[in-house]
XYZ file of N, CA, C and O in Angstrom:
668
model
N 0.839 -1.170 0.000
C 0.000 0.000 0.000
C 0.887 1.238 0.000
O 1.820 1.337 0.773
N 0.541 2.171 -0.877
C 1.350 3.371 -1.022
C 0.663 4.542 -0.319
O -0.489 4.828 -0.567
N 1.382 5.175 0.538
C 0.822 6.336 1.250
C 1.840 7.468 1.294
O 1.917 8.198 2.262
N 2.627 7.615 0.269
C 3.709 8.605 0.236
C 3.285 10.014 0.630
O 3.689 10.513 1.687
N 2.458 10.701 -0.157
C 2.100 12.089 0.178
C 1.304 12.187 1.484
O 1.517 13.099 2.265
N 0.413 11.232 1.712
C -0.393 11.265 2.935
C 0.483 11.072 4.166
O 0.346 11.791 5.163
N 1.417 10.140 4.120
C 2.322 9.909 5.250
C 3.212 11.119 5.494
O 3.477 11.475 6.643
N 3.678 11.744 4.424
C 4.507 12.938 4.590
C 3.716 14.073 5.239
O 4.224 14.779 6.105
N 2.458 14.235 4.823
C 1.620 15.267 5.418
C 1.374 14.981 6.889
O 1.458 15.882 7.729
N 1.081 13.736 7.221
C 0.862 13.374 8.620
C 2.134 13.557 9.448
O 2.073 13.932 10.617
N 3.268 13.306 8.842
C 4.533 13.475 9.555
C 4.826 14.959 9.797
O 5.344 15.344 10.833
N 4.465 15.834 8.841
C 4.715 17.267 8.972
C 3.684 17.984 9.829
O 3.945 19.058 10.349
N 2.514 17.386 10.000
C 1.417 18.038 10.719
C 1.827 18.514 12.125
O 1.586 19.672 12.467
N 2.451 17.711 12.969
C 2.850 18.207 14.302
C 3.838 19.370 14.220
O 3.777 20.294 15.032
N 4.716 19.340 13.245
C 5.678 20.436 13.081
C 4.960 21.728 12.715
O 5.292 22.806 13.221
N 3.968 21.634 11.838
C 3.223 22.823 11.435
C 2.431 23.400 12.603
O 2.312 24.616 12.744
N 1.882 22.556 13.451
C 1.152 23.032 14.624
C 2.081 23.746 15.603
O 1.718 24.743 16.209
N 3.269 23.243 15.770
C 4.236 23.838 16.709
C 4.716 25.189 16.240
O 5.002 26.064 17.050
N 4.806 25.397 14.932
C 5.298 26.665 14.407
C 4.398 27.801 14.869
O 4.864 28.824 15.346
N 3.098 27.652 14.785
C 2.166 28.684 15.219
C 2.266 28.899 16.724
O 2.335 30.024 17.191
N 2.317 27.841 17.508
C 2.371 27.959 18.958
C 3.656 28.632 19.414
O 3.639 29.461 20.309
N 4.749 28.310 18.793
C 6.021 28.916 19.176
C 5.987 30.418 18.917
O 6.430 31.208 19.737
N 5.451 30.841 17.790
C 5.450 32.266 17.483
C 4.580 33.049 18.468
O 4.933 34.161 18.844
N 3.466 32.476 18.902
C 2.609 33.156 19.872
C 3.315 33.243 21.217
O 3.276 34.286 21.878
N 3.973 32.174 21.618
C 4.725 32.207 22.873
C 5.867 33.210 22.782
O 6.181 33.899 23.755
N 6.474 33.306 21.620
C 7.557 34.268 21.404
C 7.026 35.692 21.528
O 7.654 36.546 22.164
N 5.870 35.954 20.944
C 5.265 37.286 21.039
C 4.926 37.598 22.502
O 5.194 38.704 22.981
N 4.380 36.630 23.205
C 4.045 36.840 24.622
C 5.316 37.097 25.439
O 5.342 37.995 26.285
N 6.369 36.348 25.174
C 7.634 36.562 25.886
C 8.231 37.930 25.545
O 8.745 38.622 26.432
N 8.161 38.316 24.279
C 8.660 39.636 23.883
C 7.854 40.748 24.550
O 8.411 41.770 24.956
N 6.558 40.529 24.669
C 5.693 41.505 25.329
C 6.084 41.658 26.788
O 6.224 42.783 27.296
N 6.292 40.555 27.472
C 6.700 40.602 28.880
C 8.060 41.278 29.032
O 8.263 42.079 29.947
N 8.977 40.971 28.142
C 10.307 41.579 28.199
C 10.230 43.083 27.995
O 10.887 43.852 28.711
N 9.416 43.516 27.049
C 9.274 44.954 26.803
C 8.636 45.646 28.003
O 9.050 46.745 28.379
N 7.654 45.015 28.618
C 7.038 45.589 29.814
C 8.086 45.749 30.913
O 8.173 46.806 31.558
N 8.897 44.729 31.119
C 9.949 44.813 32.149
C 10.952 45.914 31.809
O 11.441 46.618 32.702
N 11.257 46.085 30.534
C 12.178 47.139 30.104
C 11.596 48.519 30.400
O 12.298 49.401 30.901
N 10.314 48.704 30.106
C 9.677 49.997 30.369
C 9.658 50.282 31.870
O 9.943 51.401 32.303
N 9.333 49.262 32.668
C 9.326 49.430 34.126
C 10.715 49.833 34.617
O 10.857 50.718 35.473
N 11.744 49.225 34.064
C 13.116 49.575 34.441
C 13.446 51.007 34.036
O 14.068 51.744 34.809
N 13.021 51.415 32.841
C 13.260 52.797 32.404
C 12.588 53.784 33.359
O 13.156 54.828 33.692
N 11.374 53.468 33.785
C 10.666 54.346 34.716
C 11.389 54.371 36.060
O 11.561 55.434 36.662
N 11.843 53.230 36.513
C 12.567 53.163 37.796
C 13.871 53.948 37.747
O 14.307 54.479 38.776
N 14.486 54.030 36.580
C 15.741 54.759 36.442
C 15.560 56.274 36.537
O 16.525 56.999 36.746
N 14.332 56.733 36.361
C 14.054 58.165 36.522
C 13.850 58.400 38.010
O 12.888 57.937 38.599
N 14.749 59.111 38.627
C 14.827 59.181 40.087
C 13.597 59.776 40.755
O 13.226 59.354 41.839
N 12.938 60.737 40.146
C 11.835 61.407 40.834
C 10.502 60.666 40.756
O 9.514 61.138 41.278
N 10.447 59.504 40.142
C 9.179 58.786 40.048
C 8.824 58.033 41.317
O 7.717 57.525 41.431
N 9.713 57.960 42.263
C 9.437 57.232 43.496
C 8.729 58.098 44.523
O 8.409 57.633 45.602
N 8.455 59.354 44.188
C 7.894 60.290 45.151
C 6.404 60.089 45.404
O 5.892 60.530 46.415
N 5.691 59.429 44.492
C 4.243 59.307 44.608
C 3.831 57.852 44.460
O 4.313 57.153 43.587
N 2.901 57.431 45.294
C 2.331 56.091 45.171
C 1.384 56.064 43.986
O 0.671 57.033 43.729
N 1.342 54.936 43.283
C 0.445 54.820 42.129
C -1.019 54.802 42.551
O -1.902 55.044 41.746
N -1.287 54.555 43.817
C -2.668 54.505 44.315
C -3.123 55.834 44.896
O -4.288 56.022 45.174
N -2.208 56.772 45.086
C -2.527 58.051 45.680
C -3.358 58.889 44.723
O -3.078 58.956 43.539
N -4.403 59.543 45.240
C -5.260 60.403 44.427
C -4.771 61.831 44.552
O -4.569 62.337 45.643
N -4.590 62.488 43.413
C -4.137 63.868 43.403
C -5.147 64.677 42.615
O -5.459 64.363 41.467
N -5.672 65.712 43.244
C -6.693 66.546 42.628
C -6.155 67.189 41.355
O -5.047 67.697 41.324
N -6.965 67.140 40.311
C -6.593 67.741 39.033
C -5.901 66.787 38.087
O -5.754 67.092 36.914
N -5.472 65.638 38.575
C -4.786 64.675 37.710
C -5.613 63.391 37.556
O -5.071 62.323 37.335
N -6.932 63.537 37.651
C -7.822 62.382 37.538
C -7.866 61.798 36.132
O -8.344 60.676 35.945
N -7.400 62.540 35.141
C -7.398 62.045 33.765
C -6.345 60.968 33.541
O -6.383 60.242 32.562
N -5.401 60.844 34.468
C -4.363 59.826 34.345
C -4.957 58.499 34.809
O -5.448 58.401 35.933
N -4.956 57.479 33.974
C -5.603 56.212 34.331
C -5.018 55.597 35.607
O -3.804 55.625 35.823
N -5.903 55.073 36.422
C -5.487 54.378 37.639
C -5.389 52.881 37.336
O -5.630 52.438 36.217
N -5.058 52.106 38.342
C -4.917 50.656 38.166
C -6.269 50.002 37.917
O -7.279 50.389 38.503
N -6.275 49.004 37.055
C -7.454 48.184 36.791
C -7.094 46.749 37.141
O -6.102 46.225 36.631
N -7.894 46.099 37.982
C -7.523 44.746 38.419
C -7.558 43.693 37.312
O -6.679 42.862 37.231
N -8.555 43.718 36.449
C -8.664 42.709 35.385
C -8.586 43.395 34.034
O -9.564 43.949 33.557
N -7.424 43.330 33.441
C -7.211 43.993 32.160
C -7.353 42.999 31.014
O -6.657 41.996 30.973
N -8.241 43.302 30.094
C -8.327 42.518 28.862
C -7.334 43.136 27.880
O -6.779 44.213 28.121
N -7.112 42.474 26.766
C -6.189 43.003 25.766
C -6.667 44.348 25.225
O -5.870 45.265 25.031
N -7.976 44.498 25.015
C -8.490 45.771 24.504
C -8.361 46.874 25.551
O -8.038 48.014 25.218
N -8.586 46.548 26.813
C -8.439 47.547 27.885
C -6.964 47.941 28.042
O -6.650 49.101 28.278
N -6.060 46.975 27.891
C -4.632 47.289 27.930
C -4.289 48.281 26.823
O -3.570 49.258 27.051
N -4.795 48.023 25.625
C -4.514 48.892 24.488
C -5.044 50.299 24.737
O -4.335 51.276 24.509
N -6.283 50.410 25.205
C -6.868 51.721 25.467
C -6.081 52.482 26.525
O -5.851 53.684 26.400
N -5.648 51.776 27.544
C -4.864 52.410 28.611
C -3.528 52.902 28.081
O -3.092 54.016 28.396
N -2.880 52.092 27.250
C -1.591 52.499 26.680
C -1.733 53.701 25.756
O -0.848 54.561 25.705
N -2.850 53.791 25.028
C -3.096 54.949 24.163
C -3.163 56.215 25.012
O -2.558 57.239 24.669
N -3.882 56.145 26.135
C -3.984 57.312 27.011
C -2.631 57.704 27.590
O -2.263 58.884 27.593
N -1.890 56.727 28.077
C -0.567 57.033 28.633
C 0.368 57.610 27.571
O 1.114 58.550 27.841
N 0.325 57.063 26.377
C 1.190 57.579 25.310
C 0.825 59.021 24.993
O 1.706 59.870 24.814
N -0.458 59.314 24.948
C -0.898 60.685 24.678
C -0.425 61.639 25.785
O 0.059 62.740 25.498
N -0.543 61.211 27.015
C -0.097 62.038 28.139
C 1.415 62.249 28.072
O 1.905 63.373 28.201
N 2.165 61.171 27.868
C 3.628 61.276 27.863
C 4.147 62.119 26.707
O 5.113 62.867 26.861
N 3.522 62.004 25.549
C 3.987 62.803 24.408
C 3.610 64.276 24.573
O 4.184 65.128 23.889
N 2.685 64.569 25.465
C 2.324 65.959 25.743
C 3.282 66.621 26.727
O 3.272 67.837 26.874
N 4.083 65.825 27.398
C 5.044 66.359 28.365
C 6.322 66.803 27.646
O 6.789 66.123 26.737
N 6.899 67.924 28.071
C 8.122 68.390 27.411
C 9.392 67.679 27.893
O 10.466 67.904 27.357
N 9.280 66.817 28.856
C 10.439 66.156 29.445
C 11.095 65.188 28.462
O 10.420 64.445 27.743
N 12.413 65.178 28.454
C 13.153 64.239 27.612
C 13.143 62.831 28.205
O 13.426 61.867 27.510
N 12.833 62.738 29.499
C 12.837 61.445 30.172
C 11.819 60.468 29.602
O 11.992 59.264 29.705
N 10.748 60.984 29.015
C 9.630 60.123 28.638
C 9.563 59.797 27.147
O 8.692 59.035 26.738
N 10.457 60.329 26.342
C 10.400 60.108 24.895
C 10.552 58.619 24.567
O 9.757 58.053 23.813
N 11.574 57.970 25.121
C 11.796 56.549 24.837
C 10.666 55.695 25.408
O 10.251 54.713 24.790
N 10.156 56.074 26.559
C 9.050 55.318 27.166
C 7.820 55.404 26.267
O 7.135 54.402 26.042
N 7.542 56.582 25.719
C 6.404 56.734 24.807
C 6.588 55.866 23.558
O 5.633 55.233 23.079
N 7.802 55.808 23.033
C 8.074 54.943 21.874
C 7.897 53.473 22.239
O 7.350 52.683 21.451
N 8.350 53.105 23.430
C 8.187 51.723 23.888
C 6.707 51.364 24.042
O 6.310 50.227 23.768
N 5.897 52.326 24.471
C 4.459 52.061 24.612
C 3.823 51.761 23.256
O 2.948 50.897 23.154
N 4.266 52.446 22.227
C 3.746 52.177 20.884
C 4.139 50.765 20.429
O 3.334 50.033 19.858
N 5.384 50.381 20.695
C 5.825 49.024 20.362
C 5.060 47.983 21.167
O 4.708 46.913 20.646
N 4.776 48.289 22.421
C 4.001 47.376 23.269
C 2.586 47.216 22.727
O 2.044 46.108 22.704
N 2.006 48.294 22.252
C 0.669 48.213 21.646
C 0.688 47.295 20.423
O -0.237 46.505 20.221
N 1.734 47.387 19.611
C 1.840 46.519 18.433
C 1.896 45.045 18.844
O 1.258 44.192 18.222
N 2.652 44.743 19.895
C 2.732 43.360 20.379
C 1.380 42.893 20.927
O 0.977 41.749 20.698
N 0.679 43.775 21.626
C -0.654 43.415 22.136
C -1.632 43.165 20.992
O -2.484 42.281 21.082
N -1.494 43.925 19.901
C -2.350 43.690 18.726
C -2.084 42.303 18.133
O -3.022 41.613 17.705
N -0.814 41.891 18.109
C -0.490 40.551 17.615
C -1.090 39.474 18.519
O -1.619 38.472 18.032
N -0.991 39.685 19.835
C -1.591 38.719 20.763
C -3.104 38.656 20.577
O -3.693 37.571 20.593
N -3.720 39.810 20.401
C -5.174 39.847 20.206
C -5.562 39.143 18.903
O -6.544 38.385 18.865
N -4.794 39.358 17.854
C -5.082 38.705 16.574
C -4.931 37.194 16.689
O -5.691 36.434 16.080
N -3.974 36.740 17.482
C -3.781 35.298 17.643
C -4.939 34.649 18.388
O -5.154 33.449 18.273
N -5.684 35.446 19.158
C -6.845 34.929 19.891
C -8.152 35.237 19.163
O -9.230 35.081 19.727
N -8.035 35.695 17.928
C -9.200 36.073 17.122
C -10.053 37.142 17.789
O -11.288 37.125 17.692
N -9.408 38.068 18.466
C -10.109 39.196 19.075
C -10.423 40.222 17.989
O -9.676 40.348 17.021
N -11.498 40.982 18.175
C -11.778 42.049 17.204
C -10.697 43.122 17.296
O -10.067 43.282 18.341
N -10.479 43.850 16.205
C -9.459 44.912 16.248
C -9.820 45.951 17.310
O -11.004 46.211 17.546
N -8.812 46.533 17.948
C -9.095 47.514 19.003
C -9.804 48.740 18.451
O -9.532 49.172 17.333
N -10.715 49.273 19.257
C -11.447 50.465 18.854
C -10.614 51.697 19.158
O -9.790 51.690 20.065
N -10.856 52.739 18.389
C -10.143 53.998 18.628
C -10.554 54.546 19.985
O -11.732 54.560 20.334
N -9.582 54.983 20.753
C -9.849 55.514 22.078
C -10.369 56.937 21.983
O -10.069 57.674 21.048
N -11.151 57.307 22.988
C -11.703 58.643 23.058
C -10.696 59.553 23.755
O -10.595 59.558 24.973
N -9.953 60.314 22.960
C -8.958 61.222 23.518
C -9.511 62.634 23.688
O -8.795 63.527 24.112
N -10.797 62.826 23.372
C -11.392 64.151 23.528
C -11.417 64.584 24.983
O -11.381 65.771 25.287
N -11.481 63.617 25.891
C -11.496 63.959 27.310
C -10.167 64.556 27.759
O -10.082 65.143 28.827
N -9.134 64.438 26.939
C -7.824 64.973 27.294
C -7.534 66.310 26.605
O -6.399 66.771 26.586
N -8.565 66.939 26.033
C -8.352 68.212 25.352
C -7.851 69.296 26.296
O -7.102 70.180 25.896
N -8.262 69.250 27.544
C -7.851 70.269 28.507
C -6.489 69.953 29.118
O -6.058 70.616 30.054
N -5.814 68.973 28.586
C -4.533 68.525 29.135
C -3.481 69.628 29.112
O -2.707 69.763 30.052
N -3.462 70.431 28.061
C -2.423 71.452 27.938
C -2.475 72.458 29.079
O -1.447 72.865 29.611
N -3.667 72.855 29.499
C -3.795 73.791 30.608
C -3.302 73.199 31.912
O -2.627 73.865 32.706
N -3.599 71.943 32.128
C -3.147 71.260 33.342
C -1.637 71.102 33.307
O -0.958 71.289 34.310
N -1.104 70.774 32.133
C 0.340 70.598 32.011
C 1.107 71.877 32.311
O 2.141 71.856 32.959
N 0.585 73.001 31.840
C 1.257 74.268 32.106
C 1.322 74.555 33.598
O 2.281 75.121 34.094
N 0.278 74.154 34.317
C 0.215 74.434 35.746
C 1.086 73.487 36.567
O 1.583 73.867 37.617
N 1.248 72.253 36.096
C 1.959 71.274 36.936
C 2.674 70.211 36.107
O 2.306 69.049 36.144
N 3.669 70.609 35.365
C 4.421 69.672 34.527
C 5.063 68.555 35.346
O 4.945 67.381 35.029
N 5.748 68.939 36.387
C 6.487 67.974 37.191
C 5.540 66.975 37.846
O 5.760 65.758 37.784
N 4.468 67.461 38.446
C 3.511 66.575 39.125
C 2.859 65.612 38.139
O 2.687 64.430 38.436
N 2.501 66.125 36.980
C 1.868 65.273 35.970
C 2.818 64.168 35.541
O 2.415 63.003 35.425
N 4.068 64.496 35.311
C 5.045 63.492 34.901
C 5.231 62.439 35.988
O 5.222 61.239 35.708
N 5.384 62.879 37.219
C 5.614 61.941 38.323
C 4.420 61.011 38.503
O 4.574 59.787 38.596
N 3.221 61.570 38.516
C 2.019 60.751 38.723
C 1.795 59.822 37.533
O 1.492 58.633 37.712
N 1.953 60.340 36.314
C 1.737 59.507 35.123
C 2.707 58.333 35.092
O 2.302 57.186 34.846
N 3.977 58.585 35.351
C 4.960 57.500 35.318
C 4.741 56.508 36.449
O 4.882 55.297 36.257
N 4.358 56.999 37.607
C 4.099 56.110 38.733
C 2.908 55.196 38.455
O 2.962 53.982 38.672
N 1.838 55.788 37.938
C 0.649 54.977 37.627
C 0.911 54.048 36.446
O 0.416 52.917 36.419
N 1.669 54.516 35.463
C 2.017 53.655 34.333
C 2.801 52.440 34.817
O 2.543 51.316 34.383
N 3.724 52.659 35.721
C 4.518 51.553 36.248
C 3.610 50.525 36.943
O 3.756 49.321 36.730
N 2.657 50.991 37.727
C 1.710 50.082 38.381
C 0.854 49.339 37.372
O 0.609 48.136 37.505
N 0.409 50.052 36.352
C -0.405 49.427 35.306
C 0.396 48.370 34.554
O -0.118 47.294 34.230
N 1.661 48.639 34.282
C 2.501 47.668 33.584
C 2.710 46.411 34.432
O 2.732 45.299 33.894
N 2.836 46.573 35.746
C 2.939 45.400 36.622
C 1.657 44.567 36.532
O 1.717 43.332 36.489
N 0.513 45.243 36.509
C -0.771 44.539 36.364
C -0.841 43.807 35.024
O -1.311 42.681 34.941
N -0.371 44.450 33.960
C -0.378 43.826 32.637
C 0.497 42.578 32.624
O 0.122 41.563 32.029
N 1.621 42.673 33.284
C 2.529 41.530 33.363
C 1.846 40.343 34.043
O 1.936 39.208 33.569
N 1.142 40.614 35.121
C 0.415 39.545 35.819
C -0.697 38.977 34.943
O -0.910 37.768 34.902
N -1.412 39.845 34.226
C -2.491 39.379 33.354
C -1.949 38.535 32.202
O -2.585 37.565 31.791
N -0.779 38.884 31.685
C -0.204 38.088 30.596
C 0.173 36.693 31.075
O 0.145 35.745 30.303
N 0.558 36.560 32.350
C 0.844 35.239 32.895
C -0.426 34.393 32.976
O -0.390 33.187 32.763
N -1.531 35.046 33.277
C -2.822 34.337 33.376
C -3.385 34.039 31.995
O -3.982 32.995 31.776
N -3.179 34.957 31.076
C -3.741 34.810 29.731
C -4.992 35.658 29.615
O -6.086 35.167 29.851
N -4.840 36.940 29.283
C -5.980 37.848 29.246
C -6.936 37.516 28.104
O -6.549 36.962 27.090
N -8.181 37.900 28.300
C -9.186 37.738 27.259
C -9.152 38.916 26.301
O -8.310 39.808 26.407
N -10.080 38.906 25.378
C -10.146 39.980 24.374
C -10.503 41.286 25.024
O -10.115 42.321 24.633
């Protein structure tokens, strides 16, 4: 009995299945590594240790606080807000962090696509229109609070990636 092409296909089938799984695990590992890198960059900025990420500061309520259960879409929306806030700051300390957030969003989009999640919706940044006035009044405070809360949010994202977040 001849089963040449069929046997070859059956022999290659496990290899083909592993290729997809390895790439998703690689993306997840790269995502975790980038999150750890961003957290380290934030820690290297000396003045970010002055404020707790849970502390409430009047006038800075537009900066996202911690969310206990982050889905991939909620992670993306949160990163969009943080990137918008950081790019509005004149500080040189946050330029690389803002670029890293964009790369992190790209990795999250790949993870979402691998889970057949719908594409992320555009975030509502209209609520941040008054950001410039607040920034003029308190540049330093905004930077410290934003970086502190971002660091806490990234720790939460890291934990959620270990669990396997939903769409």
